[in-house]
Amino acid sequence: MDPSASGLSADGEELRTLFVSGLPMDVRDRELHLLFHPFAGFEFASVRASGKAPVGFAGFTDQASALIARDSLQGVQFDPDSSITLRIELAKSNSKSKRSSDGADGAAKRPRSYQPHQESYFQPPMPGMGPPGLGG
């Protein structure tokens, strides 16, 4: 049986990394980052070349966050010039962020403007802060 089907890696660790296929040949880390960035618990994204087509990995703080992102993006047409859609599943093991390869968690290397996501990616404008006539 595939260990990822149980939500656990072969060593019993909770899987928090998504495996992404159905990506265009010219995809970059930045594009994958922008795709997953709105989801709570997102930590990193990376693209790797694999034989015929690139594959991606997206890491999250916990499995529940990873599964929400997976279910939200499953079957999405990533490239408008192609009919191929994303296929997303739990990876067989958790990946490490490129930033954390030195053993650190990578948090210290994030830009100062980085803020962990809360309940919603989009926040309503504060009263008085919008264009005239739109509640401001």
PDB file of C-alpha atoms in Angstrom:
ATOM      1  CA  MET A   1       0.000   0.000   0.000  1.00  0.00           C
ATOM      2  CA  ASP A   2       1.213   3.507  -0.819  1.00  0.00           C
ATOM      3  CA  PRO A   3       2.186   5.194   2.483  1.00  0.00           C
ATOM      4  CA  SER A   4       0.867   8.570   1.280  1.00  0.00           C
ATOM      5  CA  ALA A   5      -2.638   7.071   1.009  1.00  0.00           C
ATOM      6  CA  SER A   6      -2.714   6.912   4.813  1.00  0.00           C
ATOM      7  CA  GLY A   7      -1.458  10.492   5.169  1.00  0.00           C
ATOM      8  CA  LEU A   8       1.763   9.262   6.771  1.00  0.00           C
ATOM      9  CA  SER A   9       5.251   8.883   5.362  1.00  0.00           C
ATOM     10  CA  ALA A  10       7.036   5.523   5.436  1.00  0.00           C
ATOM     11  CA  ASP A  11       8.558   6.481   8.810  1.00  0.00           C
ATOM     12  CA  GLY A  12       5.165   7.456  10.276  1.00  0.00           C
ATOM     13  CA  GLU A  13       5.544  11.247   9.951  1.00  0.00           C
ATOM     14  CA  GLU A  14       2.440  13.280   9.028  1.00  0.00           C
ATOM     15  CA  LEU A  15       2.697  14.263   5.347  1.00  0.00           C
ATOM     16  CA  ARG A  16       2.599  18.050   4.836  1.00  0.00           C
ATOM     17  CA  THR A  17       4.078  18.239   1.323  1.00  0.00           C
ATOM     18  CA  LEU A  18       2.072  18.207  -1.895  1.00  0.00           C
ATOM     19  CA  PHE A  19       3.302  16.673  -5.156  1.00  0.00           C
ATOM     20  CA  VAL A  20       2.108  18.693  -8.165  1.00  0.00           C
ATOM     21  CA  SER A  21       2.067  17.470 -11.773  1.00  0.00           C
ATOM     22  CA  GLY A  22       0.437  18.850 -14.901  1.00  0.00           C
ATOM     23  CA  LEU A  23       2.770  21.856 -14.958  1.00  0.00           C
ATOM     24  CA  PRO A  24       3.963  23.534 -18.172  1.00  0.00           C
ATOM     25  CA  MET A  25       7.573  22.992 -19.293  1.00  0.00           C
ATOM     26  CA  ASP A  26       8.523  26.614 -18.565  1.00  0.00           C
ATOM     27  CA  VAL A  27       7.121  26.779 -14.999  1.00  0.00           C
ATOM     28  CA  ARG A  28       9.299  28.474 -12.361  1.00  0.00           C
ATOM     29  CA  ASP A  29       9.488  28.271  -8.569  1.00  0.00           C
ATOM     30  CA  ARG A  30       8.029  31.763  -8.329  1.00  0.00           C
ATOM     31  CA  GLU A  31       4.857  30.782 -10.215  1.00  0.00           C
ATOM     32  CA  LEU A  32       4.272  27.788  -7.974  1.00  0.00           C
ATOM     33  CA  HIS A  33       4.917  29.973  -4.934  1.00  0.00           C
ATOM     34  CA  LEU A  34       2.308  32.479  -6.123  1.00  0.00           C
ATOM     35  CA  LEU A  35      -0.192  29.664  -6.707  1.00  0.00           C
ATOM     36  CA  PHE A  36       0.062  28.294  -3.162  1.00  0.00           C
ATOM     37  CA  HIS A  37       0.893  31.492  -1.272  1.00  0.00           C
ATOM     38  CA  PRO A  38      -2.754  32.429  -0.489  1.00  0.00           C
ATOM     39  CA  PHE A  39      -3.298  29.236   1.514  1.00  0.00           C
ATOM     40  CA  ALA A  40      -2.913  29.159   5.278  1.00  0.00           C
ATOM     41  CA  GLY A  41       0.090  27.197   6.465  1.00  0.00           C
ATOM     42  CA  PHE A  42       2.029  27.572   3.200  1.00  0.00           C
ATOM     43  CA  GLU A  43       5.808  27.399   3.726  1.00  0.00           C
ATOM     44  CA  PHE A  44       7.551  26.841   0.383  1.00  0.00           C
ATOM     45  CA  ALA A  45       7.207  25.727  -3.223  1.00  0.00           C
ATOM     46  CA  SER A  46       9.783  24.361  -5.631  1.00  0.00           C
ATOM     47  CA  VAL A  47       9.917  22.960  -9.149  1.00  0.00           C
ATOM     48  CA  ARG A  48      12.077  20.014 -10.175  1.00  0.00           C
ATOM     49  CA  ALA A  49      12.837  18.671 -13.629  1.00  0.00           C
ATOM     50  CA  SER A  50      11.783  15.053 -14.025  1.00  0.00           C
ATOM     51  CA  GLY A  51      12.215  13.306 -17.331  1.00  0.00           C
ATOM     52  CA  LYS A  52       9.393  14.473 -19.592  1.00  0.00           C
ATOM     53  CA  ALA A  53       7.740  17.248 -17.569  1.00  0.00           C
ATOM     54  CA  PRO A  54       8.519  19.301 -14.475  1.00  0.00           C
ATOM     55  CA  VAL A  55       6.908  18.486 -11.145  1.00  0.00           C
ATOM     56  CA  GLY A  56       6.384  20.695  -8.139  1.00  0.00           C
ATOM     57  CA  PHE A  57       6.359  20.395  -4.392  1.00  0.00           C
ATOM     58  CA  ALA A  58       4.570  22.663  -1.939  1.00  0.00           C
ATOM     59  CA  GLY A  59       5.181  22.420   1.787  1.00  0.00           C
ATOM     60  CA  PHE A  60       2.779  23.367   4.560  1.00  0.00           C
ATOM     61  CA  THR A  61       2.910  23.610   8.343  1.00  0.00           C
ATOM     62  CA  ASP A  62       0.376  20.808   8.761  1.00  0.00           C
ATOM     63  CA  GLN A  63      -1.491  18.202   6.752  1.00  0.00           C
ATOM     64  CA  ALA A  64      -4.895  19.873   7.104  1.00  0.00           C
ATOM     65  CA  SER A  65      -3.572  23.025   5.386  1.00  0.00           C
ATOM     66  CA  ALA A  66      -1.978  20.955   2.628  1.00  0.00           C
ATOM     67  CA  LEU A  67      -5.234  19.090   2.001  1.00  0.00           C
ATOM     68  CA  ILE A  68      -7.244  22.330   1.762  1.00  0.00           C
ATOM     69  CA  ALA A  69      -4.816  23.650  -0.862  1.00  0.00           C
ATOM     70  CA  ARG A  70      -4.894  20.324  -2.724  1.00  0.00           C
ATOM     71  CA  ASP A  71      -8.674  20.172  -2.822  1.00  0.00           C
ATOM     72  CA  SER A  72      -8.956  23.831  -3.863  1.00  0.00           C
ATOM     73  CA  LEU A  73      -6.510  23.570  -6.773  1.00  0.00           C
ATOM     74  CA  GLN A  74      -7.130  20.029  -8.010  1.00  0.00           C
ATOM     75  CA  GLY A  75      -7.951  20.092 -11.733  1.00  0.00           C
ATOM     76  CA  VAL A  76      -7.165  23.789 -12.202  1.00  0.00           C
ATOM     77  CA  GLN A  77      -5.871  24.774 -15.633  1.00  0.00           C
ATOM     78  CA  PHE A  78      -2.516  26.341 -14.691  1.00  0.00           C
ATOM     79  CA  ASP A  79      -1.464  27.443 -18.186  1.00  0.00           C
ATOM     80  CA  PRO A  80      -4.146  29.167 -20.302  1.00  0.00           C
ATOM     81  CA  ASP A  81      -2.291  28.046 -23.452  1.00  0.00           C
ATOM     82  CA  SER A  82      -2.649  24.360 -22.553  1.00  0.00           C
ATOM     83  CA  SER A  83      -5.560  22.069 -21.766  1.00  0.00           C
ATOM     84  CA  ILE A  84      -3.514  20.202 -19.135  1.00  0.00           C
ATOM     85  CA  THR A  85      -4.821  20.530 -15.576  1.00  0.00           C
ATOM     86  CA  LEU A  86      -3.053  20.230 -12.234  1.00  0.00           C
ATOM     87  CA  ARG A  87      -2.917  16.871 -10.503  1.00  0.00           C
ATOM     88  CA  ILE A  88      -2.088  17.277  -6.830  1.00  0.00           C
ATOM     89  CA  GLU A  89      -1.570  14.621  -4.174  1.00  0.00           C
ATOM     90  CA  LEU A  90       0.263  14.164  -0.911  1.00  0.00           C
ATOM     91  CA  ALA A  91       3.930  13.492  -1.610  1.00  0.00           C
ATOM     92  CA  LYS A  92       5.476  10.214  -0.461  1.00  0.00           C
ATOM     93  CA  SER A  93       7.631  12.113   2.025  1.00  0.00           C
ATOM     94  CA  ASN A  94       7.994  15.657   3.330  1.00  0.00           C
ATOM     95  CA  SER A  95      10.340  17.909   1.409  1.00  0.00           C
ATOM     96  CA  LYS A  96      12.553  20.524   2.946  1.00  0.00           C
ATOM     97  CA  SER A  97      12.517  24.111   1.761  1.00  0.00           C
ATOM     98  CA  LYS A  98      15.612  25.160  -0.195  1.00  0.00           C
ATOM     99  CA  ARG A  99      15.954  27.914   2.378  1.00  0.00           C
ATOM    100  CA  SER A 100      16.142  25.432   5.223  1.00  0.00           C
ATOM    101  CA  SER A 101      18.902  23.255   3.767  1.00  0.00           C
ATOM    102  CA  ASP A 102      21.309  24.746   6.325  1.00  0.00           C
ATOM    103  CA  GLY A 103      19.257  23.216   9.139  1.00  0.00           C
ATOM    104  CA  ALA A 104      17.360  26.396  10.039  1.00  0.00           C
ATOM    105  CA  ASP A 105      13.624  26.624   9.554  1.00  0.00           C
ATOM    106  CA  GLY A 106      13.949  29.384   6.961  1.00  0.00           C
ATOM    107  CA  ALA A 107      11.835  31.851   8.924  1.00  0.00           C
ATOM    108  CA  ALA A 108      14.755  34.192   9.579  1.00  0.00           C
ATOM    109  CA  LYS A 109      15.423  34.481   5.835  1.00  0.00           C
ATOM    110  CA  ARG A 110      11.891  35.546   4.908  1.00  0.00           C
ATOM    111  CA  PRO A 111      11.363  39.179   4.005  1.00  0.00           C
ATOM    112  CA  ARG A 112      10.355  41.346   6.951  1.00  0.00           C
ATOM    113  CA  SER A 113       7.009  42.036   5.269  1.00  0.00           C
ATOM    114  CA  TYR A 114       6.041  38.354   5.397  1.00  0.00           C
ATOM    115  CA  GLN A 115       3.018  37.721   7.592  1.00  0.00           C
ATOM    116  CA  PRO A 116       1.553  34.267   8.203  1.00  0.00           C
ATOM    117  CA  HIS A 117      -1.893  33.900   6.719  1.00  0.00           C
ATOM    118  CA  GLN A 118      -4.888  34.207   8.976  1.00  0.00           C
ATOM    119  CA  GLU A 119      -8.467  33.115   8.310  1.00  0.00           C
ATOM    120  CA  SER A 120      -8.782  34.824   4.931  1.00  0.00           C
ATOM    121  CA  TYR A 121      -6.319  35.928   2.284  1.00  0.00           C
ATOM    122  CA  PHE A 122      -8.446  38.928   1.358  1.00  0.00           C
ATOM    123  CA  GLN A 123      -9.172  41.503   4.044  1.00  0.00           C
ATOM    124  CA  PRO A 124     -12.057  44.003   3.825  1.00  0.00           C
ATOM    125  CA  PRO A 125     -10.992  47.660   3.687  1.00  0.00           C
ATOM    126  CA  MET A 126     -10.985  49.618   6.916  1.00  0.00           C
ATOM    127  CA  PRO A 127     -13.724  52.252   7.291  1.00  0.00           C
ATOM    128  CA  GLY A 128     -12.640  55.537   5.762  1.00  0.00           C
ATOM    129  CA  MET A 129      -9.806  53.943   3.786  1.00  0.00           C
ATOM    130  CA  GLY A 130     -11.564  53.197   0.501  1.00  0.00           C
ATOM    131  CA  PRO A 131     -12.439  55.348  -2.511  1.00  0.00           C
ATOM    132  CA  PRO A 132     -15.138  57.969  -1.887  1.00  0.00           C
ATOM    133  CA  GLY A 133     -18.648  56.534  -2.153  1.00  0.00           C
ATOM    134  CA  LEU A 134     -17.626  52.951  -1.401  1.00  0.00           C
ATOM    135  CA  GLY A 135     -18.095  52.862   2.337  1.00  0.00           C
ATOM    136  CA  GLY A 136     -15.187  55.184   2.902  1.00  0.00           C
TER     137      GLY A 136
END
